[in-house]
Coordinates of C-alpha atoms in Angstrom, one line a residue:
M1 CA -0.1 0.1 0.0
L2 CA 1.1 3.5 -0.8
H3 CA 2.4 5.8 2.0
N4 CA 0.6 8.6 0.5
P5 CA -2.6 7.3 -1.5
A6 CA -3.4 10.8 -2.5
T7 CA -0.7 10.3 -5.4
K8 CA -3.0 7.5 -6.7
Y9 CA -6.6 8.1 -5.5
R10 CA -8.9 11.1 -5.1
P11 CA -11.5 11.7 -2.6
F12 CA -15.0 12.0 -4.1
P13 CA -16.2 15.6 -4.1
A14 CA -19.0 16.9 -1.9
I15 CA -22.4 17.6 -3.5
D16 CA -23.3 21.4 -3.6
L17 CA -26.6 21.1 -2.0
P18 CA -27.7 23.9 0.4
N19 CA -30.5 23.1 2.8
R20 CA -30.4 19.4 2.3
Q21 CA -33.6 17.9 3.8
W22 CA -32.8 14.2 4.0
P23 CA -30.9 14.1 7.3
S24 CA -34.0 15.2 9.2
Q25 CA -36.6 12.9 7.2
V26 CA -38.3 9.6 8.5
I27 CA -39.0 6.6 6.5
K28 CA -42.7 5.9 7.2
K29 CA -43.4 3.1 4.7
A30 CA -41.8 0.4 2.8
P31 CA -40.5 1.2 -0.8
I32 CA -41.5 -0.3 -4.1
W33 CA -39.1 -3.3 -4.2
L34 CA -37.6 -4.8 -7.3
S35 CA -35.8 -8.1 -7.0
T36 CA -32.8 -8.4 -9.5
D37 CA -31.8 -11.9 -8.1
L38 CA -32.8 -13.5 -11.5
R39 CA -30.9 -11.0 -13.5
D40 CA -28.3 -9.0 -11.9
G41 CA -27.8 -11.6 -9.1
N42 CA -27.8 -14.4 -11.8
Q43 CA -25.2 -12.9 -13.9
A44 CA -22.8 -12.7 -11.0
L45 CA -22.9 -16.5 -10.1
A46 CA -19.7 -18.6 -10.9
N47 CA -22.3 -21.2 -12.0
P48 CA -25.5 -19.3 -13.4
M49 CA -28.8 -20.9 -12.5
D50 CA -30.5 -23.4 -14.9
G51 CA -34.2 -23.2 -15.7
E52 CA -35.3 -25.3 -12.7
K53 CA -33.4 -23.2 -10.1
K54 CA -34.7 -20.0 -11.9
R55 CA -38.2 -21.1 -11.5
R56 CA -37.7 -22.4 -7.9
L57 CA -36.3 -18.9 -6.9
F58 CA -39.0 -17.1 -8.9
D59 CA -41.8 -18.9 -7.1
L60 CA -40.0 -17.9 -4.0
L61 CA -39.8 -14.4 -4.7
V62 CA -43.6 -14.4 -5.5
S63 CA -44.4 -16.2 -2.3
I64 CA -42.7 -13.7 0.0
G65 CA -44.5 -10.9 -1.8
L66 CA -42.5 -9.3 -4.1
K67 CA -44.5 -7.5 -6.9
E68 CA -41.7 -6.5 -9.3
I69 CA -39.1 -9.0 -10.4
E70 CA -36.6 -8.5 -13.0
V71 CA -36.4 -11.9 -14.5
G72 CA -33.8 -11.8 -16.9
F73 CA -32.0 -10.3 -20.0
P74 CA -33.7 -12.3 -22.6
S75 CA -32.0 -10.7 -25.7
A76 CA -28.6 -12.2 -24.1
G77 CA -29.4 -15.9 -25.3
A78 CA -31.7 -18.7 -25.4
T79 CA -31.6 -19.8 -21.8
E80 CA -32.8 -16.3 -20.7
F81 CA -35.5 -16.1 -23.4
D82 CA -36.8 -19.4 -22.9
F83 CA -37.2 -18.9 -19.2
V84 CA -39.0 -15.8 -19.6
R85 CA -41.5 -17.4 -22.1
S86 CA -42.0 -20.4 -19.7
L87 CA -43.1 -18.1 -17.0
I88 CA -45.7 -16.7 -19.3
E89 CA -46.8 -19.8 -21.0
Q90 CA -47.0 -21.9 -17.8
N91 CA -49.2 -19.0 -16.2
A92 CA -46.7 -18.8 -13.5
V93 CA -47.0 -15.0 -13.0
P94 CA -49.8 -13.5 -10.8
E95 CA -51.9 -10.8 -12.0
D96 CA -50.4 -8.6 -9.3
V97 CA -46.7 -9.3 -10.3
T98 CA -44.9 -7.3 -13.0
L99 CA -42.1 -8.9 -14.9
Q100 CA -39.2 -6.8 -15.7
V101 CA -36.5 -7.4 -18.4
L102 CA -33.2 -5.7 -19.1
T103 CA -31.9 -4.6 -22.7
Q104 CA -29.2 -2.6 -24.3
A105 CA -30.5 0.4 -26.6
R106 CA -30.4 -1.8 -29.9
Q107 CA -33.3 -2.2 -32.0
D108 CA -32.8 -6.1 -32.5
L109 CA -32.2 -6.6 -28.8
I110 CA -35.3 -4.3 -28.0
T111 CA -37.5 -6.1 -30.3
K112 CA -36.4 -9.7 -28.8
S113 CA -37.0 -8.3 -25.2
F114 CA -40.6 -7.4 -26.3
D115 CA -41.0 -10.9 -28.0
S116 CA -40.0 -12.5 -25.0
L117 CA -42.9 -10.9 -23.0
E118 CA -45.6 -11.4 -25.8
G119 CA -48.9 -12.3 -23.9
I120 CA -47.9 -11.1 -20.5
H121 CA -50.7 -8.5 -18.8
R122 CA -48.0 -5.9 -17.6
A123 CA -44.3 -5.8 -18.0
I124 CA -41.4 -3.3 -17.6
I125 CA -38.6 -2.8 -20.1
H126 CA -35.7 -1.6 -18.7
V127 CA -33.0 0.0 -21.1
Y128 CA -29.7 1.8 -19.9
N129 CA -26.4 3.4 -21.0
A130 CA -23.6 4.5 -18.9
V131 CA -23.0 8.4 -18.6
S132 CA -20.2 8.9 -16.4
P133 CA -16.7 10.4 -17.6
A134 CA -14.7 7.3 -17.1
W135 CA -17.1 5.4 -19.4
R136 CA -17.4 8.0 -22.0
R137 CA -13.8 8.2 -22.3
I138 CA -12.4 4.7 -21.7
V139 CA -15.3 2.6 -22.7
F140 CA -17.2 4.4 -25.5
N141 CA -14.7 7.1 -26.6
M142 CA -18.0 9.6 -26.8
E143 CA -18.6 12.9 -25.8
R144 CA -21.7 14.0 -23.8
P145 CA -24.1 14.8 -26.8
E146 CA -23.3 11.2 -28.4
I147 CA -24.2 9.7 -25.0
K148 CA -27.6 11.7 -24.9
K149 CA -28.3 10.5 -28.4
L150 CA -28.0 6.9 -27.2
A151 CA -30.3 7.4 -24.4
I152 CA -32.9 9.2 -26.9
A153 CA -32.8 6.3 -29.4
G154 CA -33.0 3.7 -26.9
V155 CA -36.2 5.1 -25.2
T156 CA -37.7 6.0 -28.7
M157 CA -37.4 2.4 -29.9
L158 CA -39.1 1.2 -26.6
R159 CA -42.1 3.7 -27.1
D160 CA -42.4 2.6 -30.9
E161 CA -42.1 -1.1 -30.2
A162 CA -44.8 -0.9 -27.2
E163 CA -47.1 0.8 -29.7
K164 CA -47.1 -2.1 -32.0
R165 CA -48.2 -4.4 -29.1
P166 CA -51.2 -2.7 -27.6
G167 CA -52.3 -6.1 -25.7
T168 CA -49.9 -5.5 -22.9
D169 CA -49.6 -2.7 -20.4
W170 CA -46.1 -1.6 -21.2
R171 CA -44.3 0.3 -18.6
F172 CA -40.7 1.6 -18.7
E173 CA -37.5 2.1 -16.8
Y174 CA -34.5 4.0 -17.8
S175 CA -31.0 3.9 -16.0
P176 CA -28.5 6.4 -16.6
E177 CA -26.0 3.6 -15.6
T178 CA -22.8 4.8 -13.4
F179 CA -25.1 7.8 -12.2
S180 CA -23.1 7.9 -8.7
T181 CA -19.9 8.7 -10.6
A182 CA -21.4 11.1 -13.2
E183 CA -21.9 14.8 -13.2
L184 CA -25.4 15.5 -11.9
D185 CA -26.1 18.2 -14.5
F186 CA -25.4 15.8 -17.3
S187 CA -27.6 12.9 -15.6
L188 CA -30.3 15.5 -15.3
E189 CA -30.0 16.6 -19.0
V190 CA -30.1 13.0 -20.1
C191 CA -33.2 12.1 -18.1
E192 CA -34.9 15.1 -19.2
A193 CA -34.3 14.1 -22.7
V194 CA -35.9 10.6 -22.0
L195 CA -38.9 12.3 -20.4
D196 CA -39.5 14.3 -23.5
V197 CA -39.7 11.2 -25.7
L198 CA -41.9 9.1 -23.3
Q199 CA -44.0 11.6 -22.0
P200 CA -45.0 9.7 -18.7
T201 CA -48.1 10.7 -16.6
P202 CA -49.1 10.1 -13.0
E203 CA -51.3 7.4 -14.2
K204 CA -48.5 5.8 -16.1
P205 CA -45.2 6.9 -14.7
L206 CA -41.7 6.2 -15.9
T207 CA -39.2 4.7 -13.6
I208 CA -35.9 6.6 -13.5
N209 CA -33.4 4.4 -11.8
L210 CA -30.3 6.2 -10.3
P211 CA -27.6 3.2 -9.9
A212 CA -24.7 3.2 -7.6
T213 CA -23.1 0.9 -10.3
V214 CA -19.9 1.2 -8.4
E215 CA -20.1 2.5 -5.0
A216 CA -17.5 5.2 -4.7
A217 CA -18.3 7.5 -1.8
M218 CA -19.8 7.5 1.4
P219 CA -23.8 6.9 1.7
N220 CA -24.4 10.5 2.7
I221 CA -23.1 11.6 -0.8
Y222 CA -25.3 9.3 -2.6
A223 CA -28.3 10.7 -0.5
D224 CA -27.1 14.1 -1.7
Q225 CA -27.1 13.0 -5.3
V226 CA -30.6 11.3 -5.1
E227 CA -32.0 14.5 -3.2
W228 CA -30.5 16.8 -5.7
F229 CA -32.1 14.7 -8.6
C230 CA -35.4 14.6 -7.0
R231 CA -35.5 18.4 -6.5
N232 CA -34.4 19.4 -10.1
I233 CA -36.0 16.8 -12.3
S234 CA -39.4 18.0 -13.8
R235 CA -42.5 16.0 -13.9
R236 CA -41.6 14.6 -10.6
D237 CA -45.2 13.3 -10.0
S238 CA -44.8 11.2 -13.2
I239 CA -41.6 9.6 -12.2
I240 CA -40.7 6.7 -9.9
V241 CA -37.3 7.3 -8.7
S242 CA -35.4 4.0 -8.1
V243 CA -32.0 3.4 -6.7
H244 CA -29.8 0.4 -7.4
P245 CA -27.0 0.4 -4.8
H246 CA -23.9 -1.8 -5.1
N247 CA -21.7 -2.5 -2.0
D248 CA -18.2 -2.0 -3.0
R249 CA -17.5 0.1 0.2
G250 CA -19.8 -1.9 2.5
T251 CA -22.3 0.7 2.9
G252 CA -24.9 -0.3 0.3
I253 CA -27.8 -0.7 3.0
A254 CA -26.9 2.6 4.5
A255 CA -26.8 4.2 1.1
A256 CA -30.2 2.7 0.2
E257 CA -31.8 3.8 3.5
M258 CA -30.4 7.4 3.0
A259 CA -31.6 7.4 -0.5
L260 CA -35.2 6.7 0.8
L261 CA -34.8 9.6 3.0
A262 CA -33.7 11.7 0.1
G263 CA -36.8 11.0 -2.0
A264 CA -36.4 7.7 -3.7
D265 CA -39.5 5.6 -4.2
R266 CA -38.1 2.2 -5.1
V267 CA -35.1 -0.1 -4.2
E268 CA -33.5 -2.6 -6.4
G269 CA -31.6 -5.6 -4.9
C270 CA -31.0 -9.1 -4.2
L271 CA -32.1 -11.3 -1.4
F272 CA -29.1 -11.4 1.0
G273 CA -27.3 -9.0 -1.2
N274 CA -25.9 -11.2 -3.9
G275 CA -24.5 -9.4 -7.1
E276 CA -21.3 -8.6 -8.9
R277 CA -18.1 -7.7 -6.8
T278 CA -19.4 -7.3 -3.4
G279 CA -23.0 -7.5 -4.4
N280 CA -26.2 -5.7 -4.8
V281 CA -28.0 -4.0 -1.9
D282 CA -29.5 -6.8 0.6
L283 CA -33.2 -6.7 0.5
V284 CA -33.7 -9.0 3.5
T285 CA -31.6 -6.7 5.6
L286 CA -33.4 -3.7 4.4
A287 CA -36.9 -5.2 4.7
L288 CA -36.2 -6.3 8.3
N289 CA -34.5 -2.9 9.1
L290 CA -37.9 -1.5 8.5
Y291 CA -39.8 -4.1 10.4
T292 CA -37.8 -3.5 13.6
Q293 CA -38.7 0.4 13.0
A294 CA -42.4 -0.6 13.2
I295 CA -42.8 -0.5 9.4
N296 CA -44.4 -3.3 7.4
P297 CA -42.0 -4.1 4.8
N298 CA -44.6 -5.9 2.7
I299 CA -42.2 -8.9 2.3
D300 CA -42.8 -12.0 4.1
L301 CA -39.8 -13.4 5.9
S302 CA -41.8 -15.4 8.7
D303 CA -40.0 -18.5 7.3
I304 CA -36.6 -17.0 6.9
D305 CA -34.8 -20.5 7.0
K306 CA -36.9 -21.6 4.0
V307 CA -35.8 -18.4 2.0
I308 CA -32.2 -19.1 3.0
K309 CA -32.2 -22.7 2.0
T310 CA -34.0 -21.8 -1.3
V311 CA -31.6 -19.1 -2.1
E312 CA -28.4 -21.1 -1.1
Y313 CA -29.7 -24.1 -3.5
C314 CA -30.4 -21.8 -6.3
T315 CA -27.2 -19.7 -6.1
E316 CA -24.9 -22.0 -4.6
L317 CA -23.8 -19.1 -2.4
P318 CA -23.9 -19.7 1.7
V319 CA -25.5 -17.1 3.9
S320 CA -22.9 -16.2 6.5
P321 CA -23.4 -17.2 10.0
R322 CA -23.1 -13.6 10.9
H323 CA -25.4 -12.1 8.3
P324 CA -27.9 -9.8 9.8
Y325 CA -31.1 -11.2 10.9
A326 CA -30.6 -14.5 8.8
G327 CA -27.2 -16.0 9.9
D328 CA -27.3 -19.1 12.1
L329 CA -25.5 -17.2 14.9
V330 CA -27.0 -13.8 14.9
F331 CA -29.4 -14.6 17.8
T332 CA -27.1 -16.6 19.6
A333 CA -25.2 -15.3 22.6
F334 CA -21.9 -17.0 23.9
S335 CA -20.8 -14.3 26.4
G336 CA -21.8 -14.6 29.8
S337 CA -22.9 -10.9 30.4
H338 CA -24.9 -11.0 27.0
Q339 CA -26.5 -14.2 28.1
D340 CA -27.6 -12.9 31.5
A341 CA -29.2 -9.9 29.9
I342 CA -31.0 -11.7 27.2
R343 CA -32.3 -14.3 30.0
K344 CA -33.5 -11.6 32.3
G345 CA -35.1 -10.0 29.2
F346 CA -37.1 -13.1 28.3
T347 CA -38.2 -13.6 32.0
Q348 CA -39.4 -10.0 32.4
R349 CA -41.2 -10.2 29.0
A350 CA -42.8 -13.5 30.1
E351 CA -43.9 -11.7 33.4
R352 CA -45.4 -8.8 31.6
K353 CA -47.3 -10.9 29.0
A354 CA -48.9 -12.8 32.0
K355 CA -50.3 -9.4 33.2
E356 CA -50.9 -7.5 29.9
E357 CA -53.5 -8.3 27.1
G358 CA -52.4 -8.1 23.4
E359 CA -49.0 -7.6 22.2
I360 CA -46.3 -5.9 24.2
I361 CA -43.3 -3.9 22.8
W362 CA -40.3 -6.1 22.0
D363 CA -37.2 -5.0 24.3
V364 CA -35.0 -7.9 24.9
P365 CA -31.5 -7.0 25.2
Y366 CA -29.1 -7.8 22.5
L367 CA -31.9 -8.9 20.3
P368 CA -33.1 -6.2 17.8
I369 CA -36.0 -8.5 16.6
D370 CA -37.8 -11.3 18.1
P371 CA -36.4 -14.5 16.5
A372 CA -39.9 -16.0 16.5
D373 CA -41.1 -13.4 14.0
L374 CA -38.8 -14.9 11.5
G375 CA -39.8 -18.7 12.4
R376 CA -36.8 -19.2 14.6
S377 CA -37.1 -21.0 18.0
Y378 CA -35.5 -19.7 21.1
E379 CA -33.5 -22.8 21.6
A380 CA -30.4 -21.5 20.1
V381 CA -30.5 -18.1 21.4
I382 CA -28.1 -18.9 24.1
R383 CA -25.1 -21.4 23.4
V384 CA -22.5 -22.2 25.7
N385 CA -18.8 -22.3 25.5
S386 CA -15.7 -21.3 27.6
Q387 CA -16.8 -17.5 27.4
S388 CA -20.4 -18.3 28.7
G389 CA -21.6 -17.5 32.2
K390 CA -24.1 -18.6 34.7
G391 CA -26.9 -17.1 32.7
G392 CA -26.3 -19.0 29.7
V393 CA -26.2 -22.3 31.4
A394 CA -29.5 -21.5 33.4
W395 CA -31.1 -20.5 30.2
V396 CA -30.2 -24.0 28.6
I397 CA -31.3 -25.9 31.6
E398 CA -34.6 -23.9 31.9
Q399 CA -35.4 -24.1 28.1
D400 CA -34.6 -27.8 27.8
Q401 CA -35.6 -29.3 31.2
G402 CA -37.9 -26.7 32.8
L403 CA -35.6 -26.1 35.6
K404 CA -35.2 -22.8 37.1
M405 CA -32.1 -22.9 39.2
P406 CA -31.8 -20.3 42.1
R407 CA -29.2 -17.7 41.2
R408 CA -26.4 -18.9 43.7
M409 CA -26.9 -22.4 42.3
Q410 CA -26.4 -21.0 38.8
V411 CA -23.1 -19.8 40.0
D412 CA -22.1 -23.1 41.5
F413 CA -23.1 -25.2 38.3
S414 CA -21.6 -22.5 36.0
R415 CA -18.1 -23.4 37.4
K416 CA -18.5 -27.0 36.6
V417 CA -19.5 -26.1 32.9
Q418 CA -16.6 -23.7 32.7
E419 CA -14.2 -26.6 33.4
L420 CA -15.8 -28.7 30.9
A421 CA -15.7 -25.9 28.2
D422 CA -12.1 -25.4 28.9
S423 CA -11.1 -28.8 28.7
S424 CA -12.8 -29.5 25.6
S425 CA -12.1 -26.2 23.9
K426 CA -15.4 -26.3 22.0
E427 CA -19.0 -25.3 22.4
L428 CA -21.1 -27.3 24.6
D429 CA -24.5 -28.5 23.4
S430 CA -27.5 -28.8 25.4
S431 CA -27.0 -32.7 25.9
D432 CA -23.6 -32.0 27.2
I433 CA -24.8 -29.5 29.8
W434 CA -27.6 -31.7 30.8
N435 CA -25.4 -34.8 31.3
A436 CA -23.1 -32.6 33.4
F437 CA -26.0 -31.3 35.4
V438 CA -27.3 -34.9 36.1
D439 CA -23.7 -36.1 36.9
Y440 CA -22.9 -33.1 39.1
Y441 CA -26.0 -33.3 41.4
H442 CA -26.4 -36.7 41.2
L443 CA -29.9 -36.5 39.8
D444 CA -30.2 -40.0 38.6
N445 CA -29.7 -41.1 42.2
S446 CA -26.4 -42.6 41.4
G447 CA -24.2 -41.0 44.2
H448 CA -22.6 -42.6 47.1
F449 CA -25.9 -42.1 48.9
Q450 CA -28.8 -43.3 47.2
L451 CA -32.5 -43.1 48.2
V452 CA -34.2 -46.6 48.5
D453 CA -37.5 -46.0 50.2
F454 CA -39.0 -43.6 52.7
Q455 CA -42.3 -42.7 54.4
V456 CA -43.0 -39.4 56.1
K457 CA -45.3 -39.1 59.1
Q458 CA -46.8 -35.8 60.3
G459 CA -47.9 -35.5 63.9
D460 CA -48.5 -32.9 66.5
N461 CA -44.8 -32.7 67.4
G462 CA -43.8 -32.4 63.8
Y463 CA -42.4 -34.5 61.1
A464 CA -41.0 -38.1 61.4
I465 CA -39.2 -39.9 58.3
I466 CA -38.6 -43.5 58.2
G467 CA -36.7 -45.0 55.2
K468 CA -33.7 -47.0 53.7
I469 CA -30.5 -45.1 52.4
K470 CA -27.9 -47.1 50.6
A471 CA -24.3 -45.7 51.3
G472 CA -21.8 -47.3 49.3
D473 CA -22.6 -51.1 49.3
T474 CA -24.7 -51.0 52.4
I475 CA -28.3 -50.2 52.9
H476 CA -29.4 -48.4 56.1
E477 CA -32.5 -48.1 57.8
V478 CA -33.0 -44.5 59.1
E479 CA -35.2 -42.5 61.0
G480 CA -35.3 -38.7 61.6
H481 CA -37.4 -36.2 63.5
G482 CA -37.9 -32.4 62.8
N483 CA -40.5 -29.5 62.7
G484 CA -40.5 -29.9 59.0
L485 CA -39.8 -32.3 56.2
I486 CA -36.2 -31.0 55.4
S487 CA -35.1 -31.0 58.9
S488 CA -36.4 -34.4 59.4
I489 CA -34.6 -35.7 56.3
I490 CA -31.2 -34.2 57.6
D491 CA -31.7 -35.5 61.2
A492 CA -32.2 -39.1 59.4
L493 CA -29.0 -38.8 57.4
S494 CA -27.1 -37.8 60.5
S495 CA -27.2 -41.6 61.8
I496 CA -25.1 -42.5 58.7
T497 CA -22.9 -39.4 58.0
N498 CA -20.4 -37.5 60.0
I499 CA -21.8 -34.1 58.9
R500 CA -24.7 -32.0 59.9
L501 CA -26.0 -29.7 57.0
E502 CA -27.3 -26.2 58.0
V503 CA -30.1 -25.2 55.4
V504 CA -29.4 -21.8 54.0
D505 CA -32.3 -21.5 51.4
Y506 CA -34.8 -24.0 49.9
Q507 CA -36.8 -23.4 46.7
E508 CA -39.4 -25.6 45.1
H509 CA -41.7 -25.1 41.8
A510 CA -43.7 -27.1 39.4
I511 CA -42.0 -28.0 36.1
S512 CA -45.1 -28.4 34.2
H513 CA -48.7 -28.2 34.3
G514 CA -51.6 -30.6 34.5
N515 CA -51.9 -34.2 35.7
T516 CA -48.4 -35.1 34.6
A517 CA -46.6 -32.0 36.3
Q518 CA -43.4 -33.0 38.1
A519 CA -41.9 -30.8 40.8
A520 CA -38.3 -29.6 41.4
A521 CA -36.8 -28.9 44.8
Y522 CA -33.6 -27.0 45.5
I523 CA -31.5 -26.7 48.6
E524 CA -28.4 -24.7 49.5
C525 CA -26.5 -25.8 52.7
S526 CA -23.7 -24.6 54.5
L527 CA -21.0 -27.1 55.8
P528 CA -19.5 -27.0 59.3
Q529 CA -15.9 -26.8 57.8
G530 CA -16.9 -24.1 55.8
G531 CA -18.2 -23.6 52.2
T532 CA -21.7 -24.4 50.5
V533 CA -23.2 -27.2 48.5
F534 CA -26.4 -27.4 46.4
G535 CA -28.7 -29.9 45.8
V536 CA -31.5 -30.6 43.4
G537 CA -34.4 -33.2 43.2
V538 CA -37.0 -33.9 40.6
D539 CA -40.1 -36.1 41.2
D540 CA -43.7 -36.4 40.6
D541 CA -43.9 -36.0 44.3
I542 CA -42.9 -32.9 46.0
A543 CA -41.9 -34.6 49.2
T544 CA -39.7 -37.1 47.2
A545 CA -38.2 -34.4 45.2
S546 CA -37.3 -32.6 48.6
V547 CA -35.8 -35.9 49.8
R548 CA -33.8 -36.3 46.6
A549 CA -32.6 -32.6 46.9
V550 CA -31.1 -33.0 50.4
L551 CA -29.4 -36.4 49.2
S552 CA -28.1 -34.7 46.3
A553 CA -26.6 -31.9 48.7
V554 CA -25.1 -34.6 50.7
N555 CA -23.5 -36.3 47.6
R556 CA -22.1 -32.9 46.6
A557 CA -20.5 -32.6 50.1
Y558 CA -19.1 -36.4 49.8
A559 CA -17.7 -35.5 46.4
V560 CA -15.9 -32.6 47.8
D561 CA -14.5 -34.4 50.9
P562 CA -15.5 -37.8 51.3
K563 CA -13.8 -38.0 54.9
S564 CA -15.7 -35.2 56.4
V565 CA -19.0 -36.8 55.3
G566 CA -18.3 -40.6 56.1

């Protein structure tokens, strides 16, 4: 890289736009969307789609609500031409969907484009020519007047060809290609000449597309260009201003949003941003950005995984796991502090929903959108690795098993999970975490002290428990008394252990509802030699769950120091 890039590159000049309005505007509705997946997106693929894949992708675009779809470049070859014909001949185009095709400004190519659309109810023919200085000088070796004549000739051919075919509602689109790197006054001059030929009306407007063919400046510059054009073009009420941002600087989405603030009516792009070089603007991200701002995008992404699978199959391009909204990991938290905040957000939301009627505002930390709105479950929202904390572990246990560990117990168990994650150097899945939980707290009655049988009697003097406990290979008959169930269990265990547990905390809850509901009991006990142990028990009967929780705590104490327990 150059020490002084100014010797090779130059900054894009600012636009002279006094009193620019777009920074203070607000987007209030979705734009008109045009999908270019089947044309611009397809021509950018290493392996262009065959007819089967193009049809599959077309059907997807229709199913999610796209009303304008650029389906190809039919004058470019038989594959493109035949696909457009197949859509029409197979009645695959709904009445509310408009096909668009692209053509260069040559009579034979324009005629073939019209031929491909024979019999369609409504269509847009899109013609373009580049207008910027570099293209004029390097590609065409033409001056401004010659470039203008190309545009006039192209749209004149469109007009004349449409007049020969009155059975279709013909609409037109003109693109001053390379608009973003062209002089604004010349782009305006060419577009005014196009208007003079086509004579659009509010009832039958012309689409003028302002492409950022190569993104060469910050997105605010593009917004200035769009606002300048919207201010200065005549017959604004008879024009649909469309934008076609590319993503060479990585700001295509920002450029599209700012262009809408600047007055654009329509956005052209591809699902997930496919397109040449760094891609076209990403329609999925744009649509969901609107959705999170309380605007209906008029694109149905409620089954986003189906959209992803179809696009990946048709394009052979993967959707990144970090792709906004759509990636496998975008709703997933590994960090402990993130997990804790998300878990608390879901808990508070559940509490509010139990008290309030109707939908409530989404405000879960770290999640800008509810994954359920996109057809995603909450199972993978929190995943555990060595970076995770107690909140993440607690979330997995609660979501998969229904156990709501007390906070101090969460801290206790998270240490065990941390050890496992550090030793394995990999992500732990829910089965890894659950197996560790069962083993750590001897939830399967497999510890040194095992419950064989017991009975509880309650009298005027308190509780009595009589039962059998297996310690190692020996089964002991035990009896204990206390003013409650927990104290009587601890008293019974004192006859076969060297330890007297002191109860610090006890909690219980139902795991599910109805006749099949189970109960969970949690106990925190202090040890005479210092320290704390936790226990958990689960059973159909709350008394049995409590007994199992105490035994779980004793087994945890035994695992820490077998000699002190006996």
